[in-house]
Amino acid sequence: MSRFIIAAPTSDAGKTSISLGLQRALTNRGKSVQAFKCGPDYIDSKFHELASHGPSFNLDSVMMSEDHVREVYAAQSLNAQVSVVEGVMGLFDGARKSEGSTAELSKKLHTPVVLVVDARAVAYSVAPLLHGFKTFDDQVHIVGVIFNKVGSPSHFKFLQEACEDINMQCFGYVSKLKEAEIPSRHLGLSIANMQQYEVVMEVLAAAVEETVDLDALLSATSYTHVMSPNDTPIASIPKEIRQTLKIVVAKDAAFNFIYSQVMEQFQRRGEVTFCSPLKDDCIPDCDLLYLPGGYPECYLEQLSSNTAMKASIASYIENNGKVLAECGGFMYLGKSIQDADGKEYPMVGALDVTTSMKHRKLHLGYRKIKVQGETLIGHEFHYSSLMRSKVSTIGETTNIRDEVVPTQLVKERGILASYLHFYFGADEQFDILWKWINI
């Protein structure tokens, strides 16, 4: 078995492209590949699933305990021949210094790092850059490098010589690939149909096969080379179901930001069914309705015109139905959503809030929520703003540095709703959320 983390000195170096190319190339070779994503990102995981033909799992050392990170990694890697973890931002970039960074994850999982370096504007000068990353933290094992966007074989020769002089293994390179770009991937309409990127996966895989030494990479990152068997995390036995809940998950093009571990949590808790606020006319009978985040702003006309579904959800809530709504799901429960031009679209109306895309502003970061002495950590990432809010809230919200932030946790009737995306793959995290829902 081989396993490694794809990291980079900075964001936008090509981690995702190289990760996808490696996953598809190894899958095409008949290897069983397990993909992971460092951090809270939902979108990269969707591309991983396309490239590797299987679910991808997030590993977030801010929202997840160290034991739980190791448990997820070990359990999901158990039957894989190759585990590929895509890092987040630059190697040492974290929520606070290197806290929550790819480097921290590498140390916790005893897993080596393969650096991806954007070589468009550098040749031999890459040597001190690589040397600095290699020596900055001796607990982070950088096993080698893959260069991205290399101009020519002669350009690559300069990069190889730099690696030789600092004693770092070079696994190869990928050229500039305009035909393999994924445009506007953080916009909902670009990921509504993931199959449109199937050709891109194959282009990336072909590029990797042509100029990256996959055999050398797998050899350098095999178990025997990077860790002793005693260091291997042991996958825990799944816990017994303690509840038999009927859980309905909203899942369609508008609502689809769902961690794989969260789905496993729901399956442990009871019976899971799905519904589409875009296409269905009612929600099935349930004990909990989960409205995850996604891109409701891209489907305002369809969501607003589906009056039957809106009425079904409103009736469920009026009858004390339990709801957990995150970000886009929270917006959908409000009275209305304004589009980028300020046009207002009526939504469910269960909460007296109005959200707007008119003045786009990025709200980003980890958030701590404290309620009645218990704390959960979530992640906030949205461009919409809260224009009107006359709702009951609970708890105190701070950022990772314990500074108070205005993000609300709404608690009305059986609703628990927020702009936050929660992670509750661990049993104790779901137990806390379920308690808050039932306050």
Tab-separated table of C-alpha atoms in Angstrom:
chain	number	residue	atom	x	y	z
A	1	MET	CA	0.000	0.000	0.000
A	2	SER	CA	1.112	3.549	-0.756
A	3	ARG	CA	-0.160	6.785	0.641
A	4	PHE	CA	0.820	10.417	0.302
A	5	ILE	CA	-0.382	13.993	0.633
A	6	ILE	CA	-0.326	16.366	-2.328
A	7	ALA	CA	0.703	19.804	-1.042
A	8	ALA	CA	2.167	23.013	-2.447
A	9	PRO	CA	4.039	26.130	-1.324
A	10	THR	CA	1.006	28.301	-2.146
A	11	SER	CA	-2.579	28.140	-3.277
A	12	ASP	CA	-3.252	27.890	-7.037
A	13	ALA	CA	-0.136	25.817	-7.703
A	14	GLY	CA	-2.150	22.968	-9.215
A	15	LYS	CA	-2.769	20.637	-6.263
A	16	THR	CA	-6.249	19.732	-7.465
A	17	SER	CA	-5.230	19.075	-11.072
A	18	ILE	CA	-2.266	16.920	-10.072
A	19	SER	CA	-4.326	15.078	-7.445
A	20	LEU	CA	-7.070	14.333	-9.969
A	21	GLY	CA	-4.569	13.243	-12.599
A	22	LEU	CA	-2.866	10.889	-10.169
A	23	GLN	CA	-6.155	9.457	-8.914
A	24	ARG	CA	-7.468	8.746	-12.410
A	25	ALA	CA	-4.119	7.460	-13.741
A	26	LEU	CA	-3.775	5.016	-10.834
A	27	THR	CA	-7.423	3.983	-11.169
A	28	ASN	CA	-6.845	3.340	-14.878
A	29	ARG	CA	-3.966	1.065	-13.901
A	30	GLY	CA	-6.404	-1.030	-11.898
A	31	LYS	CA	-5.371	0.295	-8.488
A	32	SER	CA	-7.982	0.813	-5.787
A	33	VAL	CA	-7.616	4.479	-4.870
A	34	GLN	CA	-9.032	6.204	-1.796
A	35	ALA	CA	-9.203	9.996	-2.017
A	36	PHE	CA	-9.193	12.458	0.869
A	37	LYS	CA	-9.344	16.239	1.150
A	38	CYS	CA	-7.587	18.236	3.862
A	39	GLY	CA	-9.866	20.934	5.268
A	40	PRO	CA	-13.578	21.723	4.959
A	41	ASP	CA	-13.863	22.011	1.159
A	42	TYR	CA	-16.837	20.236	-0.436
A	43	ILE	CA	-16.077	20.931	-4.087
A	44	ASP	CA	-12.657	19.301	-4.467
A	45	SER	CA	-14.146	16.142	-2.953
A	46	LYS	CA	-16.767	16.038	-5.723
A	47	PHE	CA	-13.997	16.030	-8.325
A	48	HIS	CA	-12.130	13.340	-6.377
A	49	GLU	CA	-15.202	11.129	-6.580
A	50	LEU	CA	-15.278	11.539	-10.343
A	51	ALA	CA	-11.560	10.843	-10.740
A	52	SER	CA	-11.310	7.861	-8.374
A	53	HIS	CA	-14.772	6.343	-8.915
A	54	GLY	CA	-15.473	6.359	-5.187
A	55	PRO	CA	-16.364	8.622	-2.262
A	56	SER	CA	-13.837	11.136	-0.965
A	57	PHE	CA	-13.509	11.919	2.740
A	58	ASN	CA	-12.578	15.220	4.387
A	59	LEU	CA	-9.861	15.294	7.042
A	60	ASP	CA	-10.067	18.523	9.018
A	61	SER	CA	-7.933	18.774	12.134
A	62	VAL	CA	-9.773	21.911	13.298
A	63	MET	CA	-13.315	20.524	13.191
A	64	MET	CA	-12.294	16.930	13.951
A	65	SER	CA	-10.404	15.532	16.946
A	66	GLU	CA	-7.026	13.941	16.246
A	67	ASP	CA	-8.383	10.513	17.149
A	68	HIS	CA	-11.316	10.955	14.789
A	69	VAL	CA	-9.069	12.148	11.931
A	70	ARG	CA	-6.898	9.066	12.338
A	71	GLU	CA	-9.935	6.823	12.658
A	72	VAL	CA	-11.496	8.089	9.420
A	73	TYR	CA	-8.185	7.893	7.557
A	74	ALA	CA	-7.452	4.369	8.723
A	75	ALA	CA	-10.963	3.009	8.238
A	76	GLN	CA	-11.347	4.379	4.715
A	77	SER	CA	-7.797	3.428	3.648
A	78	LEU	CA	-8.129	-0.128	4.925
A	79	ASN	CA	-8.967	-1.735	1.582
A	80	ALA	CA	-7.238	0.746	-0.715
A	81	GLN	CA	-3.973	0.126	-2.529
A	82	VAL	CA	-3.249	3.855	-2.742
A	83	SER	CA	-4.487	6.690	-0.526
A	84	VAL	CA	-4.208	10.190	-2.011
A	85	VAL	CA	-4.805	13.200	0.232
A	86	GLU	CA	-5.158	16.609	-1.390
A	87	GLY	CA	-3.880	19.385	0.858
A	88	VAL	CA	-5.295	22.840	1.447
A	89	MET	CA	-3.717	26.230	0.610
A	90	GLY	CA	0.061	26.349	1.151
A	91	LEU	CA	1.666	23.482	3.066
A	92	PHE	CA	1.998	25.362	6.374
A	93	ASP	CA	-1.041	27.662	6.034
A	94	GLY	CA	-3.521	27.093	8.847
A	95	ALA	CA	-6.380	28.713	10.706
A	96	ARG	CA	-3.846	30.077	13.188
A	97	LYS	CA	-0.219	29.752	12.088
A	98	SER	CA	-0.032	26.094	10.983
A	99	GLU	CA	-3.020	24.910	13.038
A	100	GLY	CA	-5.269	22.898	10.737
A	101	SER	CA	-2.695	22.993	7.924
A	102	THR	CA	-1.661	20.256	5.533
A	103	ALA	CA	1.648	20.036	7.397
A	104	GLU	CA	-0.142	19.400	10.683
A	105	LEU	CA	-2.236	16.685	9.055
A	106	SER	CA	0.894	15.055	7.632
A	107	LYS	CA	2.374	14.807	11.111
A	108	LYS	CA	-0.799	13.448	12.680
A	109	LEU	CA	-1.177	10.773	10.028
A	110	HIS	CA	2.530	9.971	9.635
A	111	THR	CA	2.039	10.394	5.905
A	112	PRO	CA	4.659	11.816	3.517
A	113	VAL	CA	4.165	14.922	1.417
A	114	VAL	CA	4.623	15.268	-2.316
A	115	LEU	CA	5.076	18.932	-3.197
A	116	VAL	CA	3.493	20.383	-6.320
A	117	VAL	CA	5.359	23.454	-7.543
A	118	ASP	CA	4.071	25.819	-10.225
A	119	ALA	CA	7.138	26.173	-12.430
A	120	ARG	CA	5.792	28.665	-14.972
A	121	ALA	CA	8.162	31.426	-13.898
A	122	VAL	CA	11.072	29.623	-12.252
A	123	ALA	CA	14.010	27.426	-13.176
A	124	TYR	CA	17.077	26.697	-11.003
A	125	SER	CA	15.897	29.260	-8.430
A	126	VAL	CA	13.429	26.636	-7.274
A	127	ALA	CA	16.297	25.023	-5.337
A	128	PRO	CA	16.254	27.380	-2.302
A	129	LEU	CA	12.454	27.270	-2.280
A	130	LEU	CA	12.448	23.484	-2.061
A	131	HIS	CA	15.310	23.472	0.428
A	132	GLY	CA	13.380	25.829	2.705
A	133	PHE	CA	10.254	23.690	2.682
A	134	LYS	CA	12.293	20.537	3.161
A	135	THR	CA	14.108	21.836	6.255
A	136	PHE	CA	11.525	24.123	7.890
A	137	ASP	CA	9.939	21.360	9.983
A	138	ASP	CA	11.819	18.083	10.252
A	139	GLN	CA	8.645	16.300	11.400
A	140	VAL	CA	7.060	16.899	7.989
A	141	HIS	CA	8.498	14.336	5.600
A	142	ILE	CA	8.631	15.797	2.087
A	143	VAL	CA	9.368	12.773	-0.034
A	144	GLY	CA	9.649	14.526	-3.383
A	145	VAL	CA	8.241	16.990	-5.888
A	146	ILE	CA	6.136	17.125	-9.053
A	147	PHE	CA	6.451	20.266	-11.165
A	148	ASN	CA	3.362	21.750	-12.766
A	149	LYS	CA	2.957	23.907	-15.892
A	150	VAL	CA	6.455	23.161	-17.174
A	151	GLY	CA	7.240	24.854	-20.483
A	152	SER	CA	9.424	22.236	-22.169
A	153	PRO	CA	11.762	19.273	-21.533
A	154	SER	CA	14.721	21.667	-21.422
A	155	HIS	CA	12.914	23.749	-18.792
A	156	PHE	CA	12.359	20.566	-16.792
A	157	LYS	CA	16.110	19.845	-16.945
A	158	PHE	CA	16.841	22.994	-14.907
A	159	LEU	CA	14.262	21.885	-12.329
A	160	GLN	CA	15.743	18.395	-12.142
A	161	GLU	CA	19.203	19.819	-11.515
A	162	ALA	CA	17.821	21.949	-8.679
A	163	CYS	CA	16.354	18.831	-7.071
A	164	GLU	CA	19.617	16.915	-7.451
A	165	ASP	CA	21.593	19.668	-5.736
A	166	ILE	CA	19.353	19.728	-2.651
A	167	ASN	CA	18.890	15.953	-2.591
A	168	MET	CA	15.131	15.922	-3.213
A	169	GLN	CA	13.532	13.275	-5.391
A	170	CYS	CA	11.804	14.579	-8.499
A	171	PHE	CA	8.928	12.397	-9.691
A	172	GLY	CA	8.397	14.313	-12.924
A	173	TYR	CA	6.265	17.092	-14.276
A	174	VAL	CA	3.063	18.064	-16.034
A	175	SER	CA	3.030	20.520	-18.914
A	176	LYS	CA	0.671	23.459	-19.354
A	177	LEU	CA	-2.725	21.945	-20.163
A	178	LYS	CA	-5.270	24.532	-21.298
A	179	GLU	CA	-7.699	21.786	-22.317
A	180	ALA	CA	-7.738	20.447	-18.742
A	181	GLU	CA	-8.862	23.602	-16.958
A	182	ILE	CA	-11.946	23.517	-14.736
A	183	PRO	CA	-13.604	26.943	-15.191
A	184	SER	CA	-15.299	28.748	-12.316
A	185	ARG	CA	-15.449	25.610	-10.215
A	186	HIS	CA	-16.637	27.573	-7.167
A	187	LEU	CA	-19.804	28.564	-9.015
A	188	GLY	CA	-22.719	26.204	-8.688
A	189	LEU	CA	-23.541	25.917	-12.378
A	190	SER	CA	-20.061	24.560	-13.068
A	191	ILE	CA	-20.508	21.523	-10.831
A	192	ALA	CA	-24.183	20.787	-11.485
A	193	ASN	CA	-23.195	18.144	-14.040
A	194	MET	CA	-19.932	16.578	-12.945
A	195	GLN	CA	-19.854	14.154	-15.886
A	196	GLN	CA	-18.965	17.066	-18.162
A	197	TYR	CA	-15.461	16.855	-16.636
A	198	GLU	CA	-14.911	13.192	-17.505
A	199	VAL	CA	-12.779	14.178	-20.516
A	200	VAL	CA	-10.728	16.492	-18.291
A	201	MET	CA	-9.999	13.598	-15.912
A	202	GLU	CA	-8.640	11.529	-18.788
A	203	VAL	CA	-6.527	14.400	-20.141
A	204	LEU	CA	-4.979	14.896	-16.702
A	205	ALA	CA	-4.389	11.159	-16.307
A	206	ALA	CA	-2.692	10.925	-19.695
A	207	ALA	CA	-0.417	13.853	-18.847
A	208	VAL	CA	0.557	12.250	-15.540
A	209	GLU	CA	1.255	8.886	-17.194
A	210	GLU	CA	3.447	10.538	-19.819
A	211	THR	CA	5.814	12.583	-17.652
A	212	VAL	CA	5.408	11.486	-14.008
A	213	ASP	CA	7.176	8.364	-12.755
A	214	LEU	CA	4.251	6.715	-10.985
A	215	ASP	CA	6.235	3.596	-10.086
A	216	ALA	CA	8.862	5.705	-8.320
A	217	LEU	CA	6.153	7.663	-6.524
A	218	LEU	CA	4.401	4.525	-5.284
A	219	SER	CA	7.698	2.993	-4.187
A	220	ALA	CA	8.784	6.104	-2.282
A	221	THR	CA	5.449	6.355	-0.481
A	222	SER	CA	4.909	2.695	0.343
A	223	TYR	CA	4.334	1.748	3.974
A	224	THR	CA	7.719	0.157	4.481
A	225	HIS	CA	9.458	3.369	3.420
A	226	VAL	CA	7.566	5.880	5.502
A	227	MET	CA	6.317	4.361	8.747
A	228	SER	CA	6.551	1.327	10.968
A	229	PRO	CA	3.528	-0.959	11.369
A	230	ASN	CA	3.220	0.133	15.005
A	231	ASP	CA	2.449	3.670	13.841
A	232	THR	CA	-0.482	2.585	11.690
A	233	PRO	CA	-3.813	3.926	12.974
A	234	ILE	CA	-6.238	1.133	13.809
A	235	ALA	CA	-9.684	1.409	12.244
A	236	SER	CA	-12.332	1.316	14.932
A	237	ILE	CA	-15.331	-0.974	14.775
A	238	PRO	CA	-18.457	0.987	13.793
A	239	LYS	CA	-20.530	1.833	16.848
A	240	GLU	CA	-23.944	0.280	17.372
A	241	ILE	CA	-26.982	2.278	16.337
A	242	ARG	CA	-28.361	4.006	19.421
A	243	GLN	CA	-31.333	5.614	17.720
A	244	THR	CA	-33.720	4.638	14.959
A	245	LEU	CA	-34.416	7.951	13.292
A	246	LYS	CA	-36.093	8.533	9.966
A	247	ILE	CA	-33.834	11.128	8.353
A	248	VAL	CA	-34.615	12.984	5.132
A	249	VAL	CA	-31.693	14.624	3.353
A	250	ALA	CA	-32.327	17.349	0.769
A	251	LYS	CA	-30.020	16.546	-2.132
A	252	ASP	CA	-30.099	17.969	-5.639
A	253	ALA	CA	-28.285	20.558	-7.758
A	254	ALA	CA	-29.195	23.317	-5.272
A	255	PHE	CA	-28.346	21.448	-2.051
A	256	ASN	CA	-25.415	19.061	-2.079
A	257	PHE	CA	-22.700	20.124	0.367
A	258	ILE	CA	-22.674	16.928	2.436
A	259	TYR	CA	-19.612	15.313	3.984
A	260	SER	CA	-19.266	11.577	3.331
A	261	GLN	CA	-18.798	11.006	7.075
A	262	VAL	CA	-22.070	12.842	7.778
A	263	MET	CA	-23.919	10.448	5.501
A	264	GLU	CA	-22.320	7.538	7.351
A	265	GLN	CA	-23.431	9.131	10.637
A	266	PHE	CA	-27.018	9.347	9.409
A	267	GLN	CA	-26.910	5.734	8.273
A	268	ARG	CA	-25.760	4.659	11.735
A	269	ARG	CA	-28.656	6.574	13.289
A	270	GLY	CA	-31.457	5.049	11.273
A	271	GLU	CA	-33.181	5.147	7.887
A	272	VAL	CA	-32.046	7.729	5.332
A	273	THR	CA	-34.105	8.916	2.367
A	274	PHE	CA	-33.560	11.813	-0.025
A	275	CYS	CA	-35.716	14.558	-1.438
A	276	SER	CA	-35.259	17.340	-3.966
A	277	PRO	CA	-36.539	20.838	-3.130
A	278	LEU	CA	-36.171	21.551	-6.854
A	279	LYS	CA	-38.229	18.669	-8.229
A	280	ASP	CA	-40.275	16.922	-5.519
A	281	ASP	CA	-43.604	18.192	-4.239
A	282	CYS	CA	-43.304	17.065	-0.608
A	283	ILE	CA	-40.899	15.698	1.963
A	284	PRO	CA	-41.259	12.093	3.147
A	285	ASP	CA	-42.300	11.349	6.711
A	286	CYS	CA	-39.308	11.877	8.980
A	287	ASP	CA	-37.905	12.638	12.426
A	288	LEU	CA	-35.238	14.992	11.045
A	289	LEU	CA	-35.014	17.045	7.866
A	290	TYR	CA	-31.464	17.976	6.855
A	291	LEU	CA	-31.135	20.976	4.521
A	292	PRO	CA	-27.424	21.216	3.672
A	293	GLY	CA	-25.596	23.996	1.908
A	294	GLY	CA	-25.151	24.288	-1.820
A	295	TYR	CA	-26.120	26.801	-4.472
A	296	PRO	CA	-29.746	27.877	-4.008
A	297	GLU	CA	-28.827	31.246	-5.536
A	298	CYS	CA	-28.342	29.491	-8.882
A	299	TYR	CA	-31.858	28.011	-8.823
A	300	LEU	CA	-33.997	30.755	-7.295
A	301	GLU	CA	-36.745	30.620	-9.916
A	302	GLN	CA	-37.168	26.836	-9.603
A	303	LEU	CA	-37.051	26.814	-5.806
A	304	SER	CA	-39.479	29.698	-5.504
A	305	SER	CA	-41.952	28.257	-8.016
A	306	ASN	CA	-42.071	24.857	-6.291
A	307	THR	CA	-44.826	26.008	-3.939
A	308	ALA	CA	-45.887	22.457	-3.077
A	309	MET	CA	-42.500	21.596	-1.601
A	310	LYS	CA	-42.305	24.901	0.263
A	311	ALA	CA	-45.739	24.279	1.744
A	312	SER	CA	-44.790	20.728	2.707
A	313	ILE	CA	-41.715	21.913	4.617
A	314	ALA	CA	-43.628	24.776	6.264
A	315	SER	CA	-46.349	22.358	7.404
A	316	TYR	CA	-43.750	19.924	8.758
A	317	ILE	CA	-42.176	22.735	10.809
A	318	GLU	CA	-45.570	23.988	12.054
A	319	ASN	CA	-46.153	20.480	13.394
A	320	ASN	CA	-42.889	20.682	15.386
A	321	GLY	CA	-40.796	18.808	12.847
A	322	LYS	CA	-37.050	18.827	13.506
A	323	VAL	CA	-34.818	20.596	10.984
A	324	LEU	CA	-31.073	21.123	10.694
A	325	ALA	CA	-30.317	23.755	8.037
A	326	GLU	CA	-26.859	24.938	6.986
A	327	CYS	CA	-25.929	27.942	4.840
A	328	GLY	CA	-27.940	27.472	1.620
A	329	GLY	CA	-30.492	25.442	3.555
A	330	PHE	CA	-30.773	28.281	6.076
A	331	MET	CA	-31.336	30.754	3.232
A	332	TYR	CA	-34.071	28.512	1.782
A	333	LEU	CA	-35.977	28.466	5.085
A	334	GLY	CA	-36.163	32.268	5.101
A	335	LYS	CA	-38.869	34.522	3.706
A	336	SER	CA	-36.949	35.323	0.530
A	337	ILE	CA	-33.622	35.402	-1.299
A	338	GLN	CA	-32.557	38.343	-3.445
A	339	ASP	CA	-30.533	37.643	-6.575
A	340	ALA	CA	-27.539	39.676	-7.765
A	341	ASP	CA	-29.876	42.308	-9.248
A	342	GLY	CA	-31.945	42.631	-6.091
A	343	LYS	CA	-34.940	40.700	-7.408
A	344	GLU	CA	-36.675	38.930	-4.549
A	345	TYR	CA	-37.791	35.282	-4.677
A	346	PRO	CA	-40.130	33.956	-1.973
A	347	MET	CA	-38.844	30.897	-0.132
A	348	VAL	CA	-40.280	28.620	2.607
A	349	GLY	CA	-40.957	31.480	5.043
A	350	ALA	CA	-40.370	29.426	8.181
A	351	LEU	CA	-37.807	31.955	9.432
A	352	ASP	CA	-38.180	35.738	9.388
A	353	VAL	CA	-34.954	36.330	7.488
A	354	THR	CA	-34.068	37.695	4.060
A	355	THR	CA	-30.728	36.974	2.420
A	356	SER	CA	-29.240	38.645	-0.632
A	357	MET	CA	-26.645	38.055	-3.331
A	358	LYS	CA	-26.807	41.694	-4.482
A	359	HIS	CA	-23.708	42.925	-2.695
A	360	ARG	CA	-21.367	39.945	-2.780
A	361	LYS	CA	-19.100	39.795	0.244
A	362	LEU	CA	-16.969	36.848	1.282
A	363	HIS	CA	-17.640	35.505	4.772
A	364	LEU	CA	-14.980	32.905	5.490
A	365	GLY	CA	-13.470	31.042	8.399
A	366	TYR	CA	-13.845	28.510	11.160
A	367	ARG	CA	-16.401	29.335	13.821
A	368	LYS	CA	-16.826	28.075	17.379
A	369	ILE	CA	-20.377	27.813	18.690
A	370	LYS	CA	-20.862	27.551	22.449
A	371	VAL	CA	-24.289	26.580	23.795
A	372	GLN	CA	-24.989	25.615	27.416
A	373	GLY	CA	-21.367	24.731	28.095
A	374	GLU	CA	-20.849	22.617	24.964
A	375	THR	CA	-18.863	23.626	21.888
A	376	LEU	CA	-18.904	22.656	18.224
A	377	ILE	CA	-16.710	24.015	15.446
A	378	GLY	CA	-18.127	24.757	12.027
A	379	HIS	CA	-16.985	26.510	8.882
A	380	GLU	CA	-18.431	29.580	7.188
A	381	PHE	CA	-18.040	30.235	3.457
A	382	HIS	CA	-20.607	32.291	1.567
A	383	TYR	CA	-20.988	35.434	-0.523
A	384	SER	CA	-24.586	36.250	0.390
A	385	SER	CA	-25.507	38.582	3.232
A	386	LEU	CA	-28.235	38.659	5.850
A	387	MET	CA	-30.454	41.642	5.023
A	388	ARG	CA	-33.225	41.067	7.550
A	389	SER	CA	-33.220	38.877	10.642
A	390	LYS	CA	-35.946	38.756	13.291
A	391	VAL	CA	-35.324	35.348	14.780
A	392	SER	CA	-34.429	33.760	18.108
A	393	THR	CA	-30.807	32.740	18.492
A	394	ILE	CA	-28.804	30.708	20.990
A	395	GLY	CA	-25.163	30.498	21.986
A	396	GLU	CA	-22.102	32.587	21.306
A	397	THR	CA	-20.121	32.472	18.076
A	398	THR	CA	-16.401	33.231	17.863
A	399	ASN	CA	-13.673	32.706	15.305
A	400	ILE	CA	-10.740	30.386	15.858
A	401	ARG	CA	-8.948	33.140	17.816
A	402	ASP	CA	-11.929	33.411	20.196
A	403	GLU	CA	-12.995	36.799	18.818
A	404	VAL	CA	-16.757	37.303	18.728
A	405	VAL	CA	-18.280	37.235	15.213
A	406	PRO	CA	-21.852	38.110	14.173
A	407	THR	CA	-22.755	34.699	12.715
A	408	GLN	CA	-26.020	33.538	14.276
A	409	LEU	CA	-27.226	30.125	15.392
A	410	VAL	CA	-30.988	30.285	14.957
A	411	LYS	CA	-33.232	28.233	17.237
A	412	GLU	CA	-36.972	28.454	16.637
A	413	ARG	CA	-39.472	25.649	17.198
A	414	GLY	CA	-37.772	22.483	15.943
A	415	ILE	CA	-35.344	24.399	13.694
A	416	LEU	CA	-31.614	24.712	14.226
A	417	ALA	CA	-30.202	26.841	11.408
A	418	SER	CA	-27.115	28.875	10.600
A	419	TYR	CA	-24.829	30.083	7.855
A	420	LEU	CA	-22.364	27.591	9.332
A	421	HIS	CA	-21.552	24.222	7.862
A	422	PHE	CA	-21.202	21.797	10.758
A	423	TYR	CA	-19.101	18.671	10.776
A	424	PHE	CA	-20.727	15.868	12.776
A	425	GLY	CA	-19.151	12.669	11.532
A	426	ALA	CA	-18.152	11.759	15.104
A	427	ASP	CA	-20.955	10.404	17.294
A	428	GLU	CA	-20.401	12.913	20.081
A	429	GLN	CA	-20.737	15.804	17.615
A	430	PHE	CA	-24.087	14.574	16.328
A	431	ASP	CA	-25.258	14.000	19.908
A	432	ILE	CA	-24.594	17.678	20.706
A	433	LEU	CA	-26.399	18.902	17.584
A	434	TRP	CA	-29.373	16.646	18.288
A	435	LYS	CA	-29.522	18.062	21.811
A	436	TRP	CA	-29.481	21.623	20.469
A	437	ILE	CA	-32.187	20.811	17.932
A	438	ASN	CA	-34.371	19.580	20.779
A	439	ILE	CA	-33.833	22.528	23.130
